[in-house]
Coordinates of C-alpha atoms and ligand atoms in Angstrom, one line a residue:
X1 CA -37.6 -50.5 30.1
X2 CA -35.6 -47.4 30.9
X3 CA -35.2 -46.4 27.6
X4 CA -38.7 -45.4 27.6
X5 CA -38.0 -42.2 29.5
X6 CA -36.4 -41.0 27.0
X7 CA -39.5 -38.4 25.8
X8 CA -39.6 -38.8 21.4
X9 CA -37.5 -36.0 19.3
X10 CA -41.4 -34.4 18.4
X11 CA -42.0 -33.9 22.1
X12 CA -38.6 -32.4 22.7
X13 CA -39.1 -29.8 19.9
X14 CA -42.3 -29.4 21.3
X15 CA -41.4 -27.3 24.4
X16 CA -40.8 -23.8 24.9
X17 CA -37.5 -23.5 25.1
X18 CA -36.5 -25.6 22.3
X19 CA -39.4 -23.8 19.9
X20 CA -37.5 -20.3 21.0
X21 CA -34.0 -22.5 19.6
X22 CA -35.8 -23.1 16.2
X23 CA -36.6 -19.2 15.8
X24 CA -33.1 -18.4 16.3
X25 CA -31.0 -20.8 14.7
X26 CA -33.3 -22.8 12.5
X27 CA -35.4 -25.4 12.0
X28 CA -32.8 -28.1 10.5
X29 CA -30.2 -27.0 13.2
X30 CA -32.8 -27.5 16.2
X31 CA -33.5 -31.1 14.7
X32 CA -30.3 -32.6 14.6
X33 CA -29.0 -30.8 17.7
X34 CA -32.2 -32.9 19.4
X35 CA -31.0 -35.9 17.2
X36 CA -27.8 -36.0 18.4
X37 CA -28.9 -35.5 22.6
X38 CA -31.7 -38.0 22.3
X39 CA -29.2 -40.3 20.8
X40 CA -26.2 -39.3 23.6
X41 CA -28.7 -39.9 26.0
X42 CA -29.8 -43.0 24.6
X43 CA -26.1 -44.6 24.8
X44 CA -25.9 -42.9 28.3
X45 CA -29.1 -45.2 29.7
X46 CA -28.5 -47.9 27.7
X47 CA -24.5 -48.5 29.6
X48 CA -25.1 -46.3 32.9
X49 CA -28.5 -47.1 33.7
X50 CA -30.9 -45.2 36.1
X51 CA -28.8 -43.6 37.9
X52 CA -28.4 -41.5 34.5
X53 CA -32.3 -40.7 34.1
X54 CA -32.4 -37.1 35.7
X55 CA -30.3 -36.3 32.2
X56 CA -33.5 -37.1 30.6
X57 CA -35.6 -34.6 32.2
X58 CA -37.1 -32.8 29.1
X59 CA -35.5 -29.0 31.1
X60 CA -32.4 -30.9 30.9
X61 CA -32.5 -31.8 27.4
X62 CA -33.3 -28.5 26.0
X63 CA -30.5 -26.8 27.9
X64 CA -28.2 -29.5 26.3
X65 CA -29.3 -28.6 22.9
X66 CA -29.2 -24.9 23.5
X67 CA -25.7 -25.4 24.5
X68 CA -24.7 -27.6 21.0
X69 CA -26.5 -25.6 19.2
X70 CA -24.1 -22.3 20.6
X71 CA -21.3 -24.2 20.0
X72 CA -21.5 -25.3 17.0
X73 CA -22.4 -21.6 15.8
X74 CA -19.8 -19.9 17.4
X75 CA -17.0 -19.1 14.8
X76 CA -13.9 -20.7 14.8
X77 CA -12.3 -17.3 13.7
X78 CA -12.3 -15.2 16.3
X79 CA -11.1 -11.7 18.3
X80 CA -8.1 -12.2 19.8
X81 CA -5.9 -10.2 22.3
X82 CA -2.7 -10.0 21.0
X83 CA 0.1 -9.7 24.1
X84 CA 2.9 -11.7 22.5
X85 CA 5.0 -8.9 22.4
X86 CA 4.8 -9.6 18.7
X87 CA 3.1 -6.5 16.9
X88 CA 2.8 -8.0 13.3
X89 CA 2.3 -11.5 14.3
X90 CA 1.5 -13.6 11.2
X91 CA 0.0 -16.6 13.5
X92 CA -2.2 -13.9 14.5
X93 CA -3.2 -11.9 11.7
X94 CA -0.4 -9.2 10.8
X95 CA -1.6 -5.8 11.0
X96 CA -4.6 -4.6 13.1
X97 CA -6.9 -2.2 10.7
X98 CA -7.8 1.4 11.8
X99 CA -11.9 1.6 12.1
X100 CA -12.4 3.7 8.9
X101 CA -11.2 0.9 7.3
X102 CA -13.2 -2.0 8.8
X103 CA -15.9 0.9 7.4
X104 CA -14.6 1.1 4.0
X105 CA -14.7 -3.4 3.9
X106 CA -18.1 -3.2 5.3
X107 CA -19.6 -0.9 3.0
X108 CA -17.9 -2.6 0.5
X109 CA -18.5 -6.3 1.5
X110 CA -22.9 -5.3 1.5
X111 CA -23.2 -3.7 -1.4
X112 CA -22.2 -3.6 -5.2
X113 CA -19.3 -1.6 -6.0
X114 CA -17.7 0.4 -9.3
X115 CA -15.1 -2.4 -9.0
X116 CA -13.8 -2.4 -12.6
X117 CA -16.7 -0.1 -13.9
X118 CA -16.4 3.5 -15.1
X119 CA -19.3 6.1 -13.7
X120 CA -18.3 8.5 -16.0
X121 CA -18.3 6.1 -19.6
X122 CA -20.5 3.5 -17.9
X123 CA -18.1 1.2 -19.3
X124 CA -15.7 -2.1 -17.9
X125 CA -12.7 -0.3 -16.6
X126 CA -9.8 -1.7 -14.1
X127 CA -10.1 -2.8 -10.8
X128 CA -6.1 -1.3 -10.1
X129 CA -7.4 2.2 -10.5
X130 CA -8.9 2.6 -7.1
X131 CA -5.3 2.3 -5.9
X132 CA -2.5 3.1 -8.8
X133 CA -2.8 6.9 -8.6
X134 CA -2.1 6.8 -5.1
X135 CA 0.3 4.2 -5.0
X136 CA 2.1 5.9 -8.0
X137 CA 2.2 9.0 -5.7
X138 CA 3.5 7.7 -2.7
X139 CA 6.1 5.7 -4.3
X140 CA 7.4 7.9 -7.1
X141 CA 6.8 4.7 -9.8
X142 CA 5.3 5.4 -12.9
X143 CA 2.7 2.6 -12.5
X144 CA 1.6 0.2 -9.7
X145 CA -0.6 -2.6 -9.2
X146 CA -1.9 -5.0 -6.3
X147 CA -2.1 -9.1 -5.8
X148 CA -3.1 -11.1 -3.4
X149 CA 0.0 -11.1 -1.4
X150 CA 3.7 -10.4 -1.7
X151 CA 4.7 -14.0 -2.1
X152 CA 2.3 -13.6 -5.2
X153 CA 4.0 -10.5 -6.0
X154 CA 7.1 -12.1 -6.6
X155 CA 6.0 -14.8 -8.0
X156 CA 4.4 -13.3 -11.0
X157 CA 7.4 -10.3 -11.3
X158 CA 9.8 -13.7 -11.5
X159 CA 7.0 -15.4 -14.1
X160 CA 6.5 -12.9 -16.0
X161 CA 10.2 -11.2 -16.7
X162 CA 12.3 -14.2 -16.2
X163 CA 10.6 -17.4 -16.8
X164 CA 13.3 -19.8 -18.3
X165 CA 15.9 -17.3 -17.9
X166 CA 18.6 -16.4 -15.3
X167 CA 17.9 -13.8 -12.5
X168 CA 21.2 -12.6 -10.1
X169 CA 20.6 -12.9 -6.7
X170 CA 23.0 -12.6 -3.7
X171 CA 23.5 -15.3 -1.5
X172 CA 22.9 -13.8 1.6
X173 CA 19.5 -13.1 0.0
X174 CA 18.3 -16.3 -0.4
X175 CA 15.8 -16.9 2.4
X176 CA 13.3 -18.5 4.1
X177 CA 10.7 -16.3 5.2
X178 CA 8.5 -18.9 6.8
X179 CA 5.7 -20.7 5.1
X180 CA 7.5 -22.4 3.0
X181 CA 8.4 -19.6 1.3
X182 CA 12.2 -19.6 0.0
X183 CA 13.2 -17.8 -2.4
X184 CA 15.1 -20.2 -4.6
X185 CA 12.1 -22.2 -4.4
X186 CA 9.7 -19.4 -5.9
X187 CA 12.2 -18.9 -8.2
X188 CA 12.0 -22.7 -9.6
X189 CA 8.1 -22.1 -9.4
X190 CA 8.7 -19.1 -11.5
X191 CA 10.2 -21.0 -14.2
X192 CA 13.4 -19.2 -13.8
X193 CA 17.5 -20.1 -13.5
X194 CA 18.6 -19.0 -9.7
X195 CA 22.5 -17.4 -10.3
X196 CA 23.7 -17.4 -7.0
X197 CA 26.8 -14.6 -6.6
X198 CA 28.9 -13.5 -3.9
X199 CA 29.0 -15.0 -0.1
X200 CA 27.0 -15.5 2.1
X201 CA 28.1 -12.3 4.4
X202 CA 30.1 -10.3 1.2
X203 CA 28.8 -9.4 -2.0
X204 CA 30.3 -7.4 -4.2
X205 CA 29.3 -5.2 -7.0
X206 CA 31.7 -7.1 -9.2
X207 CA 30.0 -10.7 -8.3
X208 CA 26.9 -9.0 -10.1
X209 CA 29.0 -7.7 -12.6
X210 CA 30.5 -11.1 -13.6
X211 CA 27.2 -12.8 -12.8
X212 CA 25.2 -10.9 -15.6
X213 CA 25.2 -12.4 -18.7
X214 CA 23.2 -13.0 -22.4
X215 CA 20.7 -15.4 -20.5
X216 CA 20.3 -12.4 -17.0
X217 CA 16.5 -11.1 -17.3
X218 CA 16.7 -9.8 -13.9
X219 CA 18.7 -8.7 -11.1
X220 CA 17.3 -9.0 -7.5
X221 CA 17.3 -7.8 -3.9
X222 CA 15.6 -9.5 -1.8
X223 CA 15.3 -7.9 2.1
X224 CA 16.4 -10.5 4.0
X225 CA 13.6 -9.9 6.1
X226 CA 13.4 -12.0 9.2
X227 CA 17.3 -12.5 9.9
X228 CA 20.7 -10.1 10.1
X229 CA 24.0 -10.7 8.6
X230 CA 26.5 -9.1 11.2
X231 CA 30.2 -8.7 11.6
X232 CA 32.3 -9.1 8.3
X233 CA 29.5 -8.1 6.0
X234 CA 29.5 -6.5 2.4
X235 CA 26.5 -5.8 0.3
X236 CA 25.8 -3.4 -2.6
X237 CA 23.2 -0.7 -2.3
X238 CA 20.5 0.0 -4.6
X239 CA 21.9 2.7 -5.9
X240 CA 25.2 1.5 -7.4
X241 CA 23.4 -2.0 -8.6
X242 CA 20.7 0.0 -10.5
X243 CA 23.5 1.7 -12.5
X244 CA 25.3 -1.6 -13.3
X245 CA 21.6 -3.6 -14.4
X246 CA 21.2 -0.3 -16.5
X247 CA 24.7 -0.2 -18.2
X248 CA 23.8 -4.0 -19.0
X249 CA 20.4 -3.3 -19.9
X250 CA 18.8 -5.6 -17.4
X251 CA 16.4 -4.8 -14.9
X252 CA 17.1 -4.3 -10.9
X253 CA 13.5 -5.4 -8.9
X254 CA 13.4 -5.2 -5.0
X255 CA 11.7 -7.3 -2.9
X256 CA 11.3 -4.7 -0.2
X257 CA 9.0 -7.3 1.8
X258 CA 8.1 -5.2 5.2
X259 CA 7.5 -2.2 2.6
X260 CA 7.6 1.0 4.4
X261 CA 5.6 4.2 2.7
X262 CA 6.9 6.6 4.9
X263 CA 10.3 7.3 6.9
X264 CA 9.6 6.0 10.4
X265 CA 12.7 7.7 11.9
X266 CA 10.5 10.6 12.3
X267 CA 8.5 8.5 14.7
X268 CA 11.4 7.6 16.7
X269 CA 12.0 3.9 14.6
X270 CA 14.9 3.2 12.6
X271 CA 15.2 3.6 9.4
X272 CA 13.7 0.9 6.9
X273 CA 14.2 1.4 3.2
X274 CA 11.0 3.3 1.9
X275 CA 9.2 2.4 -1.6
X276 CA 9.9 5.9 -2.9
X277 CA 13.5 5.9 -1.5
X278 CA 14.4 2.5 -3.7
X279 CA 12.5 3.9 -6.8
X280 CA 14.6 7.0 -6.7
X281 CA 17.9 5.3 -5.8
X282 CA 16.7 4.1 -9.4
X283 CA 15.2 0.5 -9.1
X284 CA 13.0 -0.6 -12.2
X285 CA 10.3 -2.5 -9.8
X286 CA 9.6 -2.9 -6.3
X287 CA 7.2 -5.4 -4.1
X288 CA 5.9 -5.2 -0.6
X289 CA 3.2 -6.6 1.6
X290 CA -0.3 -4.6 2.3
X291 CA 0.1 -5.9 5.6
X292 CA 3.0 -5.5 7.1
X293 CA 4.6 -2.6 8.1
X294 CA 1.8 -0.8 5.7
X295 CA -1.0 -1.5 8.1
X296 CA -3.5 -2.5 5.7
X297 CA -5.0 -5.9 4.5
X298 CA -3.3 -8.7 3.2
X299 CA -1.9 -7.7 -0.3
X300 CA 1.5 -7.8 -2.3
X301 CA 1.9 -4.2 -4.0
X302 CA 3.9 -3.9 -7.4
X303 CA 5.1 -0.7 -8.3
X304 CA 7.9 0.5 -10.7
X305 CA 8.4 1.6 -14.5
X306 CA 5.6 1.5 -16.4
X307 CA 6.5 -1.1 -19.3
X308 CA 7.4 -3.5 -16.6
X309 CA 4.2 -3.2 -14.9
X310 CA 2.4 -3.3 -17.8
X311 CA 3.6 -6.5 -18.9
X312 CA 2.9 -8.2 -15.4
X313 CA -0.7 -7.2 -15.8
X314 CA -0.6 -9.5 -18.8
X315 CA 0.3 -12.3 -17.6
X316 CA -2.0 -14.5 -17.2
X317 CA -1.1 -15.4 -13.9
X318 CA -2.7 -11.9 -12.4
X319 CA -5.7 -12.8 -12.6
X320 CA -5.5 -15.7 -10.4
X321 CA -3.9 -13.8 -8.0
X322 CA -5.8 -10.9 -8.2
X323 CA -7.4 -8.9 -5.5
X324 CA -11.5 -8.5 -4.7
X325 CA -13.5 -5.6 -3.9
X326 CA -12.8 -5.8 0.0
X327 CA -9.0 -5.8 -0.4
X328 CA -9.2 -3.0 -2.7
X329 CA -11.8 -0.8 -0.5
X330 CA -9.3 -2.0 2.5
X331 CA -6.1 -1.1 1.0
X332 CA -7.7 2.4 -0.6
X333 CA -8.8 3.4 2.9
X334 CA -5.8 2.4 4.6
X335 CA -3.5 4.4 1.9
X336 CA -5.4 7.5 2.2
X337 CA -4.6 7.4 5.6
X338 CA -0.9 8.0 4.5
X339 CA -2.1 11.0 3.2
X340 CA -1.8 12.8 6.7
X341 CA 1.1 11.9 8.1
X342 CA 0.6 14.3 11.2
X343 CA -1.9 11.8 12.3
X344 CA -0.4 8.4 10.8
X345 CA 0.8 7.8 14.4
X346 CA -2.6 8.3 16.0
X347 CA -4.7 6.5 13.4
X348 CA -2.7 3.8 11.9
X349 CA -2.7 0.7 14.4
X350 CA 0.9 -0.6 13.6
X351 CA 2.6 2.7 13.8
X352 CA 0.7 3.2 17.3
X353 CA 2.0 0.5 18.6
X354 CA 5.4 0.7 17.2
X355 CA 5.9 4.0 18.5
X356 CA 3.9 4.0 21.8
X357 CA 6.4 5.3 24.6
X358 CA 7.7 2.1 27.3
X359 CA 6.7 4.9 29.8
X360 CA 3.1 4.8 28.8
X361 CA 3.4 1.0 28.4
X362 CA 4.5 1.2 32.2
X363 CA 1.9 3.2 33.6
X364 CA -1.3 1.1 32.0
X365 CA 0.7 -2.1 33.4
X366 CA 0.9 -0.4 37.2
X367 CA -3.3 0.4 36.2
X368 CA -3.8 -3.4 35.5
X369 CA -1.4 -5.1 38.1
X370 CA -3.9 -5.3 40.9
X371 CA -6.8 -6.0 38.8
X372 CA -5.2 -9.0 37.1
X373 CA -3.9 -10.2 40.4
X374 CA -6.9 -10.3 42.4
X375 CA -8.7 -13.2 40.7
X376 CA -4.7 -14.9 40.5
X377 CA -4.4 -14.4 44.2
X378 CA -2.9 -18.4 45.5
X379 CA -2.7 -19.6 41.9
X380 CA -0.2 -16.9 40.1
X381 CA 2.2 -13.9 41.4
X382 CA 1.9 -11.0 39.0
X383 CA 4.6 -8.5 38.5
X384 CA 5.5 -6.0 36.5
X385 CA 8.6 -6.8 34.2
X386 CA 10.4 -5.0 31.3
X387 CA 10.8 -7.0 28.0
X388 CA 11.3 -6.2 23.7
X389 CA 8.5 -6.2 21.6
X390 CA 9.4 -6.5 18.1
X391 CA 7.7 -5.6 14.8
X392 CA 7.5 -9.2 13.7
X393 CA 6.7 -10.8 9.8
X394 CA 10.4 -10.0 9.6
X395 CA 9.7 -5.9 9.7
X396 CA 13.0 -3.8 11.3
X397 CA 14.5 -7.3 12.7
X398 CA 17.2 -6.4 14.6
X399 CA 15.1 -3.9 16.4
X400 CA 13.7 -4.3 19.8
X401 CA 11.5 -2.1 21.6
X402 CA 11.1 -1.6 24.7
X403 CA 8.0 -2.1 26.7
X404 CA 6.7 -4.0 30.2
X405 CA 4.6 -6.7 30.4
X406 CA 2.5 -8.5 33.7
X407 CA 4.5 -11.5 34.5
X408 CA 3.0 -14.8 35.8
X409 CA 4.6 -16.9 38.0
X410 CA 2.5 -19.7 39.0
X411 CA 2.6 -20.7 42.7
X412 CA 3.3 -24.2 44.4
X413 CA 5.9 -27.1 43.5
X414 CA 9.0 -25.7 41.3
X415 CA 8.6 -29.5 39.5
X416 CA 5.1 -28.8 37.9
X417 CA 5.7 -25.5 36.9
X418 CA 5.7 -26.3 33.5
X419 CA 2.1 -27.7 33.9
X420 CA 1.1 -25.1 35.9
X421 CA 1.8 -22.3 33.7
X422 CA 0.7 -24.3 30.2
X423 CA -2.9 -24.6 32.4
X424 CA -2.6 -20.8 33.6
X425 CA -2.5 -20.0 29.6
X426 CA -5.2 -22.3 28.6
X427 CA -7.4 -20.5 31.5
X428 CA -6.0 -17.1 29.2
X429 CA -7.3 -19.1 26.0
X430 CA -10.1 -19.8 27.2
X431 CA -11.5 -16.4 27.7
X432 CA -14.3 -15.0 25.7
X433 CA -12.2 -13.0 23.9
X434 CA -8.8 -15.3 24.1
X435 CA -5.4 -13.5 25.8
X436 CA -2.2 -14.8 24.0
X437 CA 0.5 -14.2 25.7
X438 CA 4.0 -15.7 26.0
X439 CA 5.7 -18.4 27.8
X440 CA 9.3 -19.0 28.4
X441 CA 11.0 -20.3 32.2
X442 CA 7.8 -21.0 33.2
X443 CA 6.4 -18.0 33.3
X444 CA 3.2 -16.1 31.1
X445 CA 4.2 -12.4 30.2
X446 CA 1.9 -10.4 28.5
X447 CA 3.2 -7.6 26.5
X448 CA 0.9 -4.6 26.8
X449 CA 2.3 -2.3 23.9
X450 CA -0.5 -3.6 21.7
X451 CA -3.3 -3.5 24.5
X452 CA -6.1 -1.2 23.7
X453 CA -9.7 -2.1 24.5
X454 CA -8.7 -2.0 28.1
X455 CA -12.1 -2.3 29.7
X456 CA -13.1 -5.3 27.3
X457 CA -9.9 -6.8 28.7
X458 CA -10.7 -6.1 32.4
X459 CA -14.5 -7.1 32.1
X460 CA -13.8 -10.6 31.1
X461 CA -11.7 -12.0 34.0
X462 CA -14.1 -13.1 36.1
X463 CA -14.8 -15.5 33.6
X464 CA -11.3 -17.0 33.9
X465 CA -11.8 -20.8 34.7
X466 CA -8.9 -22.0 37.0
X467 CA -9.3 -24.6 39.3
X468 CA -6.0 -26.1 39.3
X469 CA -5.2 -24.0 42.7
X470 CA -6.7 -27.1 44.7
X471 CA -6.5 -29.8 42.1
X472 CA -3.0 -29.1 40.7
X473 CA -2.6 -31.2 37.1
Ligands
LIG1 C1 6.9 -11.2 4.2 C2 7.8 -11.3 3.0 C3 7.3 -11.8 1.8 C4 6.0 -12.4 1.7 O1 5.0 -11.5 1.9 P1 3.5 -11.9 2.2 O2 2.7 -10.6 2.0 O3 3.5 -12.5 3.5 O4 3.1 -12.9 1.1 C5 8.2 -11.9 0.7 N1 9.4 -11.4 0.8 C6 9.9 -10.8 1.9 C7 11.3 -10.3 1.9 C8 9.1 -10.7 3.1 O5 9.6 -10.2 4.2

């Protein structure tokens, strides 16, 4: 009987290799990872027969179940190389964090913290304090405080100041941001009435003026974040809308959504409407994301008078969206980053990459070219092209920057190009630490503006896996 070859799961945890398995990953994992090849093998000899038996050689099956065993611990979340050309790509994460804040996590995530406890008192005290003084600086508010996310942000400003009442909103404000997240649906989540006014492309101050009512709680701007109205356009500034919702006694909130800090003209960028800028042209409360153009972890930052504020920290709803001690350390360290904004360029991540020169972009693409073509040589051309990056998560939209990328072209038949060039960006995927890139025409580009750990790039291409040179798909 041939099944007797097979050697008994005791014997198999019995050898060397396998007993070195058990120290590193565990008794329990080392059992059914033997389990589960026995019984493979099993199948294997019961349908194929003997030619199948050299699988059962016991040097065989402990390679096997060191190899499940890696598999399965591997994490499914992993490093990435972002080259999509795409800076803040939500797919991929949003903003890459400077090291003295993956610092700030760390020591936070290992240890216990003063989250909402007072060293001075020794009593409970507020988690928002950490950050509120700073925030309140850097925006010019009279109080801030943080949730999970800006979708959460908005969510509980709508809840908690306009839950079955009216809030004004233009039309050519009511988006989809992606996600499922539209704004006249939060609004219905919220519990409030949705008054559309104006146009789609015009909106004047007098739509507002006629909008606001005895049932208004709250007038909104919403940044329409991810598209542009152009051509015959009207829409009214902060500035003149604050003084109407103030004559009327109603509040004006901004969903800034990107949510600059600082003025990133100075860095060469266009000009995207600050925190401070909105609470000075006289907005009552503003939200943003932590992660956007900000830099920082995933978080939706509230910040504006101080009666408003307070009575969204009483909702009951904060707590459930409430931030831990790792978003708080994050966001803490990334802020007082801000507070040096001769360096924000060279430490901040985002605004590196935002910034970085297409002539510096150029030269690392000319010091990669031959390297990348080398192990491509007969399956892909690689040139060097100019292309846009762009912010992305609907940051500066309409702004593209320019930068070079290493194109693909994979050889042979025009007709399976399309084949070809999916299999050339699985062989990318693939990689230890996986390349995105971008496909369009049949061709893989990879954007290098937000290319850093060069050498980590470099050193793993001679693991890149394609055989589809002599066996196209
Ligand atoms: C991105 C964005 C949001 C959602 O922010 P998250 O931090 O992703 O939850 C809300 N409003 C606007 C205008 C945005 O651009």
């Amino acid at each position: 009987m041939i099944l007797a070859a097979l050697p008994s799961i005791d014997r198999v945890l019995m050898l060397g290799p396998v007993e070195a398995l058990i120290a590193q990953y565990g008794r329990a994992a080392v059992v059914a990872a033997v389990r589960g090849e026995v019984d493979r093998l099993r199948t294997m000899l019961g349908e194929q027969g003997e030619a199948m038996l050299a699988e059962a050689a016991p040097e065989r099956i402990a390679a096997q179940v060191a190899a499940r065993l890696q598999s399965a611990a591997a994490p499914t979340l992993k490093r990435v190389f972002n080259l999509s050309g795409t800076i803040l790509h939500t797919n991929l994460g949003r903003a890459m964090m400077p090291r003295e804040v993956a610092e700030a996590i760390a020591a936070a995530a290992t240890g216990a913290v003063n989250l909402e406890f007072d060293l001075e008192t020794g009593k409970r005290d507020d988690r928002d304090r950490h950050l509120e003084s700073v925030l309140v600086r850097m925006t010019g508010a009279e109080k801030a405080t943080v949730v999970n996310n800006n979708a959460a942000a908005v969510l509980l400003l709508l809840n908690t100041l306009a839950q079955r009442r009216e809030v004004v909103v233009s039309r050519g404000e009511l988006i989809e941001i992606g996600g499922e997240f539209r704004m006249p649906e939060i609004m219905k989540r919220a519990g409030c009435r949705l008054v559309e006014v104006g146009t789609t492309n015009r909106t004047h101050l007098r739509d507002y003026a006629e909008a606001i009512g005895p049932r208004t709680a709250l007038v909104m701007k919403v940044h329409p974040s991810n598209f542009e109205i152009v051509g015959f356009t009207k829409s009214v500034d902060e500035a003149a809308l604050s003084a109407l919702a103030r004559e009327r006694g109603v509040p004006l909130a901004c969903d800034l959504g990107a949510g600059a800090l600082v003025d990133f003209r100075r860095w060469g960028l266009p000009y995207e409407n600050t925190a401070a800028a909105m609470i000075a042209a006289g907005v009552d409360l503003v939200t943003f994301s932590g992660d956007k153009l900000l830099g920082g972890p995933q978080a939706g930052l509230i910040a504006g008078r101080g009666e408003l504020v307070e009575r969204i920290n009483r909702n009951p709803l904060k707590r459930a969206l409430r931030v831990d001690k790792l978003r708080v350390a994050a966001l803490e360290a990334t802020l007082r980053i801000y507070s040096d904004p001769d360096r924000l360029a060279e430490r901040l991540p985002v605004l590196r990459q935002m910034s970085r020169a297409a002539a510096d972009i150029e030269v690392q693409a000319q010091r990669l070219l031959s390297a990348l073509a080398q192990p491509l040589a007969g399956i892909a051309a690689v040139t060097i092209e100019k292309c846009d990056s762009q912010a992305g998560s609907g940051s500066l939209p309409s702004e593209r920057l320019p930068s070079f990328a290493l194109a693909l072209r994979p050889c042979g038949e025009a007709r399976k190009a399309t084949a070809r060039v999916e299999a050339l960006s699985r062989a990318f995927r693939s990689l230890p630490v996986p390349v995105i890139g971008r496909v369009s025409d049949g061709v893989l580009r990879f954007d290098l503006r937000c290319l850093e750990d060069e050498q980590r790039f470099l050193g793993q291409l001679e693991h890149l896996r394609l055989n589809y040179g002599t066996t196209p798909p």
